[in-house]
N, CA, C and O of each residue as an XYZ file, in Angstrom:
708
protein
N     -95.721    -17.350     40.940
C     -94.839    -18.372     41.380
C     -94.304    -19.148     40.186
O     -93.111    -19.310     39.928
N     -95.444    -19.651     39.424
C     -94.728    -20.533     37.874
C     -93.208    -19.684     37.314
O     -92.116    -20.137     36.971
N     -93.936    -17.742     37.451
C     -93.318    -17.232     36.575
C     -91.298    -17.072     37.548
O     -90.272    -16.671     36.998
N     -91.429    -17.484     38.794
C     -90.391    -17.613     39.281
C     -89.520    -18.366     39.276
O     -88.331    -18.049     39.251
N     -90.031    -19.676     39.301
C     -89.969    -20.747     38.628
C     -88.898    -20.881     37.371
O     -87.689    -21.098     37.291
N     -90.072    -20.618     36.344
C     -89.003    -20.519     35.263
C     -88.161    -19.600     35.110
O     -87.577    -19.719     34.033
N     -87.705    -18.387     35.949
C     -87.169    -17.664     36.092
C     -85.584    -18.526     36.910
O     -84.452    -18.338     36.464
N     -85.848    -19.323     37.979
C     -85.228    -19.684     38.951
C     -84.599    -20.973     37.737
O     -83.415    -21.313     37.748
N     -85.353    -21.408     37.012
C     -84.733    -22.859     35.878
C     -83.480    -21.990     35.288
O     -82.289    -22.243     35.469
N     -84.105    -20.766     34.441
C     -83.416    -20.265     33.795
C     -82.278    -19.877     33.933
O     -81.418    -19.887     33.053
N     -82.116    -19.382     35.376
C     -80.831    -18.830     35.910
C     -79.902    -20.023     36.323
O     -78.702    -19.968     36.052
N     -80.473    -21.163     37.013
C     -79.631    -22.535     37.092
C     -79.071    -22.592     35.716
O     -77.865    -22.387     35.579
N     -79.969    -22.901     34.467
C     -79.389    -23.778     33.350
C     -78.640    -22.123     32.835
O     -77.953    -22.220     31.818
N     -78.711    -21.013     33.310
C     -77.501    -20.267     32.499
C     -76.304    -20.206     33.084
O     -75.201    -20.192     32.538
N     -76.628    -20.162     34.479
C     -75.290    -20.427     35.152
C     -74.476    -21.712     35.222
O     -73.248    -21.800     35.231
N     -75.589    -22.924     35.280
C     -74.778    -24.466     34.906
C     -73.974    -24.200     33.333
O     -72.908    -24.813     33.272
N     -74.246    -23.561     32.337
C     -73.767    -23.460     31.430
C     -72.548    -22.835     31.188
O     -71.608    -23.177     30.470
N     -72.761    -21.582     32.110
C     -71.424    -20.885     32.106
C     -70.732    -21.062     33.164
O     -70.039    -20.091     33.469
N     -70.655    -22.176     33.999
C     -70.030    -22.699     34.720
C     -68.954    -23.701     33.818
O     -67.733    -23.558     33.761
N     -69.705    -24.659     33.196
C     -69.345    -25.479     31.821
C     -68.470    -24.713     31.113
O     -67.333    -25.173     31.005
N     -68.758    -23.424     30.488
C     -68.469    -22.481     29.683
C     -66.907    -22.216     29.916
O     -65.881    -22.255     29.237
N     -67.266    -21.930     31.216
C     -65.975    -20.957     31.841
C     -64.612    -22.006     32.384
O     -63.492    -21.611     32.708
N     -65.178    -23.624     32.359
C     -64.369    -24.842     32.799
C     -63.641    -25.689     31.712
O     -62.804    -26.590     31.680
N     -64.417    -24.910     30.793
C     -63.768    -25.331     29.276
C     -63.344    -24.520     28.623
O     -63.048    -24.793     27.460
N     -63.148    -23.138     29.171
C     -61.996    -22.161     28.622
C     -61.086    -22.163     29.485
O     -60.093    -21.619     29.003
N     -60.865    -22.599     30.834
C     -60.122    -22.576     31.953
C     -59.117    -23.847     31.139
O     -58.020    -23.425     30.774
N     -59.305    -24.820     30.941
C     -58.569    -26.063     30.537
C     -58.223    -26.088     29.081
O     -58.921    -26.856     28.420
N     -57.568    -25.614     28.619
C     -56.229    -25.394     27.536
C     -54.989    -25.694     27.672
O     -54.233    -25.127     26.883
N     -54.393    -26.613     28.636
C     -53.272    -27.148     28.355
C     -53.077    -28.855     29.233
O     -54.182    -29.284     29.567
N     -52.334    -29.453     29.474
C     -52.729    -30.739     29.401
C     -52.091    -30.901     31.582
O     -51.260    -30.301     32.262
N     -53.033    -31.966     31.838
C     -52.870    -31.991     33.158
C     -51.365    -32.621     33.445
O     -50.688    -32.835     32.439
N     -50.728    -32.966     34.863
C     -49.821    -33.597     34.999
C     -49.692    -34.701     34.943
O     -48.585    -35.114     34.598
N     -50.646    -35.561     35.224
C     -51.274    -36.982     34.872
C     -51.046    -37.453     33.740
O     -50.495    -38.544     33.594
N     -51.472    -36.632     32.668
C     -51.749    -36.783     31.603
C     -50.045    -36.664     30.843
O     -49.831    -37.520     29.985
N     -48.962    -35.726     31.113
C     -47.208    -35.800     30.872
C     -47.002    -36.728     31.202
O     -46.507    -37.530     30.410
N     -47.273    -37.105     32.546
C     -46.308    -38.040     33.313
C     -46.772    -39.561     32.206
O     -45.889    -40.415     32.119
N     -47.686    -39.739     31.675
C     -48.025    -41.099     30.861
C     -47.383    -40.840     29.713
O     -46.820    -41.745     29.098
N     -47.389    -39.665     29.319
C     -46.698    -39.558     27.831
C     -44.988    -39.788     27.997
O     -44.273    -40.416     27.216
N     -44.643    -39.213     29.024
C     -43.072    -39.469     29.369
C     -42.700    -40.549     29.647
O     -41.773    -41.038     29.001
N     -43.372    -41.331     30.803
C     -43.666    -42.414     30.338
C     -43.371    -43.699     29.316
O     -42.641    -44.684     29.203
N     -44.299    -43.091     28.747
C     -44.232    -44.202     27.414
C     -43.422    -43.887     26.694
O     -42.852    -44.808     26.109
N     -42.977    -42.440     26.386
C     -41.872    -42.229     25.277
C     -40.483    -42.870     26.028
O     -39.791    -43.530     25.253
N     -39.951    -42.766     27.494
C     -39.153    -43.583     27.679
C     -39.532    -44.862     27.675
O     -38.515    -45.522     27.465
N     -40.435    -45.544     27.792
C     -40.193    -46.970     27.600
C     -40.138    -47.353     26.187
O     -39.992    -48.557     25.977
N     -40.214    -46.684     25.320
C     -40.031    -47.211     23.698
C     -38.613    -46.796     24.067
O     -38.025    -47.863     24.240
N     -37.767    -45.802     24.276
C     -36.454    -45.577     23.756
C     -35.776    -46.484     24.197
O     -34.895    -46.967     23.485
N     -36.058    -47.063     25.777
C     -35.609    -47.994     26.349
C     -35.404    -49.256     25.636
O     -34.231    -49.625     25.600
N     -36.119    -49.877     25.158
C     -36.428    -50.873     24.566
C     -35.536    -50.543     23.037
O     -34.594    -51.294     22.786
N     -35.792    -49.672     22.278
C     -34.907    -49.250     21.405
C     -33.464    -48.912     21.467
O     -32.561    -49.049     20.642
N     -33.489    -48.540     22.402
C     -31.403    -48.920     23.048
C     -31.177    -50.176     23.366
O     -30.011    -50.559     23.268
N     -32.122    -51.052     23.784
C     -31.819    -52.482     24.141
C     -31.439    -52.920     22.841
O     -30.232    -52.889     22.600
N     -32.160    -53.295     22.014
C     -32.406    -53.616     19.977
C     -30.819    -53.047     19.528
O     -29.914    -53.687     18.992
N     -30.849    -51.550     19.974
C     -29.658    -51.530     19.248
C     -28.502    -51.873     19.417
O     -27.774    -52.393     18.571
N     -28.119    -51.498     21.015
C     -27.401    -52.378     21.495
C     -27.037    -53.942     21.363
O     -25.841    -54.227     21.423
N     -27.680    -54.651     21.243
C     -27.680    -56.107     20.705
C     -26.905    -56.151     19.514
O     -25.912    -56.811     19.209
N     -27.740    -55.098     18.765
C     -27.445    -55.181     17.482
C     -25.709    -54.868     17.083
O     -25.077    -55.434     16.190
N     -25.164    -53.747     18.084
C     -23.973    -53.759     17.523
C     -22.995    -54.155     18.178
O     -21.846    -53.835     17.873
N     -23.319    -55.004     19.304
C     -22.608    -55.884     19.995
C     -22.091    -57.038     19.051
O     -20.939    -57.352     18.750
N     -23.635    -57.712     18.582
C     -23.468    -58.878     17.479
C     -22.624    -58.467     16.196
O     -21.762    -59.277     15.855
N     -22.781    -57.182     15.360
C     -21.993    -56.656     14.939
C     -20.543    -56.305     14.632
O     -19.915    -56.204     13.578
N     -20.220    -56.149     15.947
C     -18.821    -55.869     16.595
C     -17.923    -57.032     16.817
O     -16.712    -57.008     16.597
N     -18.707    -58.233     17.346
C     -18.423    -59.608     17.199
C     -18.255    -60.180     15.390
O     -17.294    -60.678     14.805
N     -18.930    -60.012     15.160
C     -19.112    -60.266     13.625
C     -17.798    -59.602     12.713
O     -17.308    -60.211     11.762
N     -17.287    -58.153     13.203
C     -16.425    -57.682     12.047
C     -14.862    -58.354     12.977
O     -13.719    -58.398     12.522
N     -15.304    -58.776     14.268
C     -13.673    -59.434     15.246
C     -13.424    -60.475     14.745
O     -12.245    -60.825     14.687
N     -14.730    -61.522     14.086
C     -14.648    -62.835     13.481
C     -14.507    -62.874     12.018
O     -14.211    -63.930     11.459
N     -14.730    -61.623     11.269
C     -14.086    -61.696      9.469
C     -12.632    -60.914      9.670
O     -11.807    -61.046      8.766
N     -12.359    -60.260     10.606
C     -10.968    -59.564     10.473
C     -10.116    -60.814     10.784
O      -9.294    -61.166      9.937
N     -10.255    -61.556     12.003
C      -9.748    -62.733     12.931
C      -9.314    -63.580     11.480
O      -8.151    -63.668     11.088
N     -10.595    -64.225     10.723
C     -10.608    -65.522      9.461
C      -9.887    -64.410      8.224
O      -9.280    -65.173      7.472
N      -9.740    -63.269      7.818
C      -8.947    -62.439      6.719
C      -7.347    -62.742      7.359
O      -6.569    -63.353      6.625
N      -6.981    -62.401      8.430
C      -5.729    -62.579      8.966
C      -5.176    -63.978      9.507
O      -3.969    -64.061      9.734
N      -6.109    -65.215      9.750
C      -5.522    -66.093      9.572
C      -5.200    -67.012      8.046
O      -4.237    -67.719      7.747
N      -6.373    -66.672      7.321
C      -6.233    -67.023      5.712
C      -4.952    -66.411      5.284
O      -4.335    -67.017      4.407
N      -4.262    -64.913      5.926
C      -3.519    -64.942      5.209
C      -1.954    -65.155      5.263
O      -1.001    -64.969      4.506
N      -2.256    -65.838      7.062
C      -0.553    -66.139      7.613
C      -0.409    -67.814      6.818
O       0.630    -68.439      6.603
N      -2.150    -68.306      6.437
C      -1.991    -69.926      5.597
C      -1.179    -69.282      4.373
O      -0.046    -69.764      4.353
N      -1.324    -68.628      3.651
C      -1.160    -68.064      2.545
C       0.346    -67.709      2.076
O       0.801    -67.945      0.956
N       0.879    -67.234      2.911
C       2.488    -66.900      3.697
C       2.855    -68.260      3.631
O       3.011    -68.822      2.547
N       3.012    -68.858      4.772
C       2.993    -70.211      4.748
C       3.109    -71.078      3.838
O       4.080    -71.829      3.741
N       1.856    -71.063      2.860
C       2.493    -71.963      1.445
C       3.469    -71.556      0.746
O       4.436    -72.266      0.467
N       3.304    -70.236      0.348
C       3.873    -69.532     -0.553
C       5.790    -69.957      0.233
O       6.630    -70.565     -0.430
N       5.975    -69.590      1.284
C       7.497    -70.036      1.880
C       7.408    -71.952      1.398
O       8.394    -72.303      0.750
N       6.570    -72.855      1.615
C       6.816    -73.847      1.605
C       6.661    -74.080     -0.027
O       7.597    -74.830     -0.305
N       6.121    -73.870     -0.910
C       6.298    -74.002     -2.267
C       7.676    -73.239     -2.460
O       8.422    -74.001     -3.074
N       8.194    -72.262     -2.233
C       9.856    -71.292     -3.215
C      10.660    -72.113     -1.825
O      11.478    -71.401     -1.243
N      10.521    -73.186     -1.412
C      11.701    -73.810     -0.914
C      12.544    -74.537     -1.422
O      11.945    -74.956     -2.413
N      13.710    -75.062     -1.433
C      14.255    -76.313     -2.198
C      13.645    -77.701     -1.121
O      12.968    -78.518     -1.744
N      13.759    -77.875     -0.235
C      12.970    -78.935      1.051
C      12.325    -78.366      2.475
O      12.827    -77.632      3.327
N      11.339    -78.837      2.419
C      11.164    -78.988      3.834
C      11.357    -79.717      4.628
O      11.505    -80.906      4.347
N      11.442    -79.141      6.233
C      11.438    -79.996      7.293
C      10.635    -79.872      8.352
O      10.692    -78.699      8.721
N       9.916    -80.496      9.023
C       9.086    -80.527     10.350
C      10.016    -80.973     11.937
O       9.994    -82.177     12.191
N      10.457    -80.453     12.516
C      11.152    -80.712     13.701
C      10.392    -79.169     14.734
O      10.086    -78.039     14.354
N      10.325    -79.753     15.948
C      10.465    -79.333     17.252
C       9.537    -78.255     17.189
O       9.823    -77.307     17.920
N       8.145    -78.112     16.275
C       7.060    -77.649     16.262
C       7.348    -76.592     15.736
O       6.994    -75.491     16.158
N       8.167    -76.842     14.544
C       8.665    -75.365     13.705
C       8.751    -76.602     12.171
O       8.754    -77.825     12.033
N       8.832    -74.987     10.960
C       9.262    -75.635      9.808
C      10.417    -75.348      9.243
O      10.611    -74.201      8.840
N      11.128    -76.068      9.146
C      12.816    -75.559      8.427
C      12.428    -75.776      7.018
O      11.874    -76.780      6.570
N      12.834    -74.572      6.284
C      12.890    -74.504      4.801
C      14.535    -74.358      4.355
O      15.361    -73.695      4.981
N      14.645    -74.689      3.834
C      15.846    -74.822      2.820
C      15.773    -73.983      1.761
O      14.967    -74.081      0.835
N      16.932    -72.840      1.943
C      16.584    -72.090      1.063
C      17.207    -72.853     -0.328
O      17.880    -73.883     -0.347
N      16.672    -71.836     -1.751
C      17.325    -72.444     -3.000
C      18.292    -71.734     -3.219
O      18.935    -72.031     -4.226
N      18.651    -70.845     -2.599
C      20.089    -70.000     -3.409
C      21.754    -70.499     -2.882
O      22.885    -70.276     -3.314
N      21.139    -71.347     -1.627
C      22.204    -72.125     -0.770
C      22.827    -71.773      0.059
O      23.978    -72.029      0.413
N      21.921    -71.024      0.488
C      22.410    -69.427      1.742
C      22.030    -69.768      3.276
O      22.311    -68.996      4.193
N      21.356    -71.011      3.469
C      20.736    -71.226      4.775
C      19.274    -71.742      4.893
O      18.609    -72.332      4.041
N      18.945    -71.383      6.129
C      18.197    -71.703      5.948
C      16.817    -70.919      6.981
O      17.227    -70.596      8.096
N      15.532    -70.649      6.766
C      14.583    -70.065      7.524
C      13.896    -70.920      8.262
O      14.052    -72.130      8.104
N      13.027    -70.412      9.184
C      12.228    -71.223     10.005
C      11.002    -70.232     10.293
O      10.945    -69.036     10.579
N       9.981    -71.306     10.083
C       8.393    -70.555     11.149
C       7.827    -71.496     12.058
O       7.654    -72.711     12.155
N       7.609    -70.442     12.686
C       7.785    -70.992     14.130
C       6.933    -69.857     15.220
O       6.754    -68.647     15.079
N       6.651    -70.471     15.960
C       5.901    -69.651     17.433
C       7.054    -68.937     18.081
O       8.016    -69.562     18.528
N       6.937    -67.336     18.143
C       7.939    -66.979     18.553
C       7.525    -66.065     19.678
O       6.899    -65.102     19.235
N       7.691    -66.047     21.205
C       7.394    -65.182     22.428
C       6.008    -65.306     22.649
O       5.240    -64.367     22.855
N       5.602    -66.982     22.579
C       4.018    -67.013     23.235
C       3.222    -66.136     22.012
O       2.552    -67.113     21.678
N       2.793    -65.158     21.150
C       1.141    -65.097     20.687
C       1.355    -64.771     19.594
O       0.370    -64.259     19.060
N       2.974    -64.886     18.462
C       3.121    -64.879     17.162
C       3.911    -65.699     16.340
O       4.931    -66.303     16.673
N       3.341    -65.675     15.192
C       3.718    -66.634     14.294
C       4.961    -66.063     13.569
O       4.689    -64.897     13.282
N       6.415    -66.433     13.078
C       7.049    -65.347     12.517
C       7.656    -66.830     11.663
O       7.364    -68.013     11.839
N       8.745    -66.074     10.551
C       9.573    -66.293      9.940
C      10.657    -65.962     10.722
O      10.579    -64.948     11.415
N      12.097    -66.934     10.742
C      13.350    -66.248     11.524
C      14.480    -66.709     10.810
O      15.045    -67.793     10.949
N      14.800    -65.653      9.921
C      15.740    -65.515      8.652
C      17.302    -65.956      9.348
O      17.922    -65.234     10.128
N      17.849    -67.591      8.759
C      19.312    -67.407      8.694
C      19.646    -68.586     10.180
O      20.629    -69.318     10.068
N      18.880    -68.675     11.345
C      18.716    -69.557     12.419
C      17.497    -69.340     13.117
O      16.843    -68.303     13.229
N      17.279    -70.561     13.600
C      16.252    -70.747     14.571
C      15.840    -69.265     15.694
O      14.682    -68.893     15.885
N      17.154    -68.560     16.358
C      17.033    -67.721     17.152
C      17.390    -66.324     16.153
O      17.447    -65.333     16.880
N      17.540    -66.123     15.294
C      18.105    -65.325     14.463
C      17.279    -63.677     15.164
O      16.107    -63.816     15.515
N      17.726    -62.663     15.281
C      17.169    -61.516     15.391
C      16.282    -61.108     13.934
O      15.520    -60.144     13.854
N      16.443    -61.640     13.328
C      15.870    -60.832     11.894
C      14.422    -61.973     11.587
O      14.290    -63.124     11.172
N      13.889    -61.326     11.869
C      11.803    -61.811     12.060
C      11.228    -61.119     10.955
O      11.573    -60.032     10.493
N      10.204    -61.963     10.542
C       8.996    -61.233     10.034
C       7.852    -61.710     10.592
O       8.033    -62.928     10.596
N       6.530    -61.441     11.179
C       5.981    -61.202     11.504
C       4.956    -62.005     10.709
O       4.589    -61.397      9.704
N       4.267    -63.461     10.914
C       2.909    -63.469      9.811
C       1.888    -63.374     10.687
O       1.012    -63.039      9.890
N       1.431    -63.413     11.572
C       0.000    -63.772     12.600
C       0.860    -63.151     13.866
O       2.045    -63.430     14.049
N       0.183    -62.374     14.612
C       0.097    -61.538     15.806
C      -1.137    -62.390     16.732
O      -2.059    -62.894     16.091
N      -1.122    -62.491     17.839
C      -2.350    -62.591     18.906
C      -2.782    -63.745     18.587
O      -3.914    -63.924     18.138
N      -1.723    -64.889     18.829
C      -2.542    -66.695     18.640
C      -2.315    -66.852     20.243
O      -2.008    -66.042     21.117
N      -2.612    -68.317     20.251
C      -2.751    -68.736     21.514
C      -1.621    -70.028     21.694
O      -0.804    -70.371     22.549
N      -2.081    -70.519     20.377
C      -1.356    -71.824     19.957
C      -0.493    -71.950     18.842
O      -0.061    -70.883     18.407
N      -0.221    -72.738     18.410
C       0.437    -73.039     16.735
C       0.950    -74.553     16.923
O       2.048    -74.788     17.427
N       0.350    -75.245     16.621
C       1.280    -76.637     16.295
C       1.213    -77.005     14.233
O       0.426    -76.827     13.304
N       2.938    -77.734     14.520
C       2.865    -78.419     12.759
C       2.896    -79.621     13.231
O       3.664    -79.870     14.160
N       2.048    -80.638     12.676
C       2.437    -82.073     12.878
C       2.458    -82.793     11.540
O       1.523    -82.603     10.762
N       3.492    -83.634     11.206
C       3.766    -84.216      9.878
C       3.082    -85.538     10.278
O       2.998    -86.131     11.353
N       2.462    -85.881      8.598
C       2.040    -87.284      8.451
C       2.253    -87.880      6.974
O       1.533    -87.739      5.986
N       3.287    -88.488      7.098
C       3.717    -88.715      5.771
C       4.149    -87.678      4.764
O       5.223    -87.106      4.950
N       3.380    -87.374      3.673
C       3.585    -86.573      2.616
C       2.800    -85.076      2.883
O       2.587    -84.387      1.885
N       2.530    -84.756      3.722
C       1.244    -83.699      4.249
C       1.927    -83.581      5.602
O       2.458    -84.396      6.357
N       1.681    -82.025      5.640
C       2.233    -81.753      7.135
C       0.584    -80.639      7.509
O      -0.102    -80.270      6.557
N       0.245    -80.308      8.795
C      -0.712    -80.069      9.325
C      -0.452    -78.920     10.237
O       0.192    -79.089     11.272
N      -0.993    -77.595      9.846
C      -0.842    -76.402     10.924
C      -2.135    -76.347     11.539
O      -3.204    -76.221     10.943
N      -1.967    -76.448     12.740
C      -3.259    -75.802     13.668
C      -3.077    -74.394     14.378
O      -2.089    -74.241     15.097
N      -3.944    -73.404     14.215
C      -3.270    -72.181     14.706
C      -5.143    -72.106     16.133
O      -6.319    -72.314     15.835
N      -4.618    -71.790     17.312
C      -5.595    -71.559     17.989
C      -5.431    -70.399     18.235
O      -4.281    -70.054     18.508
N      -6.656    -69.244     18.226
C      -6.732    -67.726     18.145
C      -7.011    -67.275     19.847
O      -6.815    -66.196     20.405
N      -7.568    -68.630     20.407
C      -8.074    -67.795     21.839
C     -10.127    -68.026     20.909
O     -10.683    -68.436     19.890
N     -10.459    -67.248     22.560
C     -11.676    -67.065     22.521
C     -12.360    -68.368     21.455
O     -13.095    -67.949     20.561
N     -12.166    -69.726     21.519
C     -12.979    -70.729     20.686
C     -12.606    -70.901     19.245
O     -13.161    -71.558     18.364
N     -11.632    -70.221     19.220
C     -11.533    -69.790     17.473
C     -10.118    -71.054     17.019
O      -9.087    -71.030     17.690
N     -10.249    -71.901     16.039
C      -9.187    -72.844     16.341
C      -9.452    -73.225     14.378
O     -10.509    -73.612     13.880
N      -8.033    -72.934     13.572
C      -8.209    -72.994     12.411
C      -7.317    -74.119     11.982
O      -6.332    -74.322     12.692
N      -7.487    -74.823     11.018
C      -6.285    -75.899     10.348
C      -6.534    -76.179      9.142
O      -7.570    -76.365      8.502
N      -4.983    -76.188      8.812
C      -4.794    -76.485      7.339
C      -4.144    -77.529      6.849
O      -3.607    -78.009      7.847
N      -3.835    -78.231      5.867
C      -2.800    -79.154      5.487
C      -2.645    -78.622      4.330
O      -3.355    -77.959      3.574
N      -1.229    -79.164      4.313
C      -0.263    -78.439      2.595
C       0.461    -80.026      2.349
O       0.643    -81.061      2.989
N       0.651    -79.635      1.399
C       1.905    -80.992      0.935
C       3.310    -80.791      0.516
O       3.901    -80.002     -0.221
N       3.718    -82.108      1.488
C       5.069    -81.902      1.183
C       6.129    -82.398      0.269
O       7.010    -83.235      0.463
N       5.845    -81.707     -0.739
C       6.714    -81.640     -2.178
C       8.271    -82.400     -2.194
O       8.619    -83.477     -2.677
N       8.971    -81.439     -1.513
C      10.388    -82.172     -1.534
C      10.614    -82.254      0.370
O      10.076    -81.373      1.040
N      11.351    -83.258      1.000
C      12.031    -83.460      1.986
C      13.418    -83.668      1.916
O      14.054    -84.090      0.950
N      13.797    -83.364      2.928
C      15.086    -82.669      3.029
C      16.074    -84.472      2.962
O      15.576    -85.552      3.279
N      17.424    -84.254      2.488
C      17.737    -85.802      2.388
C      18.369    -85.936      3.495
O      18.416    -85.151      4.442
N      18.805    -86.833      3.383
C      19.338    -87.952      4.527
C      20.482    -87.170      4.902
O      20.617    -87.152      6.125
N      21.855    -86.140      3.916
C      23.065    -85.825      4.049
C      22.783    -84.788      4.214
O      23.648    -84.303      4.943
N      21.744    -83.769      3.876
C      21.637    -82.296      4.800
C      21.887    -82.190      6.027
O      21.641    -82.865      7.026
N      22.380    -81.299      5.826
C      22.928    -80.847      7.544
C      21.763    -79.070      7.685
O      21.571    -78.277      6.764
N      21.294    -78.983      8.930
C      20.816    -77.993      9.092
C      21.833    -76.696      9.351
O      21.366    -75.572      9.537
């Protein structure tokens, strides 16, 4: 009986073994449980990583609308002086600037022209012959104060720029426009 016994142990602990044996060569690749957490998690990092980037080139995108926006209004100020310095006088009337030309040919104006641009209008006020300094404003006022006249240009969207220049020569008393 002993010797059955350990006969009867033996065959349990060889077969518990190769039960073990045979359950751990059976399992070589990974359960579904076990994908579904890895998929999982790899989408919730990407998720979160499209959020980040997204932000990122939203703020971005805003950022190069607001140095292109301040490059193109710096340079309709720029225009602007440059016409009001090679003038012989200026004038401020009816939310425009009359320059006087020096060759004695007439005279130009800038001015808000069709609601959202700023132009030059060679020869009269309505003249067909434009140039173009600022595209896509909202606003434009000149207001004179004494010796200094004052452009405010509003872009839209919060954006609202101003300058003052000085006014060198004014136009006399016997000019005629």
């Amino acid at each position: 009986m002993e010797k059955y016994m350990e006969m009867s142990r033996w065959i349990n602990m060889n077969s518990t073994g190769e039960i073990i044996k045979n359950k751990m060569k059976c399992r070589k690749g990974f359960t579904i449980i076990e994908m579904l957490l890895v998929v999982a998690l790899v989408a919730s990092i990407t998720i979160v990583q499209i959020r980040v980037i997204s932000k990122y080139m939203k703020l971005h995108r805003e950022e190069i609308d607001y140095s292109r926006e301040l490059f193109y209004v710096n340079e309709a100020f720029m225009i602007i002086g440059h016409q009001v310095k090679e003038a012989k006088y200026i004038d401020i009337k009816n939310n425009m600037i009359i320059l006087k030309r020096y060759d004695g040919e007439g005279y130009d104006y800038i001015k808000k022209h069709k609601g959202d641009s700023i132009v030059i209008s060679y020869g009269s006020s309505n003249s067909p012959t434009l140039n173009n300094i600022l595209k896509g404003i909202k606003d434009f006022k000149v207001e004179k104060n004494g010796k200094v006249f004052y452009i405010s240009i509003d872009m839209g969207k919060g954006s609202f720029y101003k300058k003052c220049f000085a006014v060198e020569r004014e136009r006399l008393e016997g000019d005629l426009y």
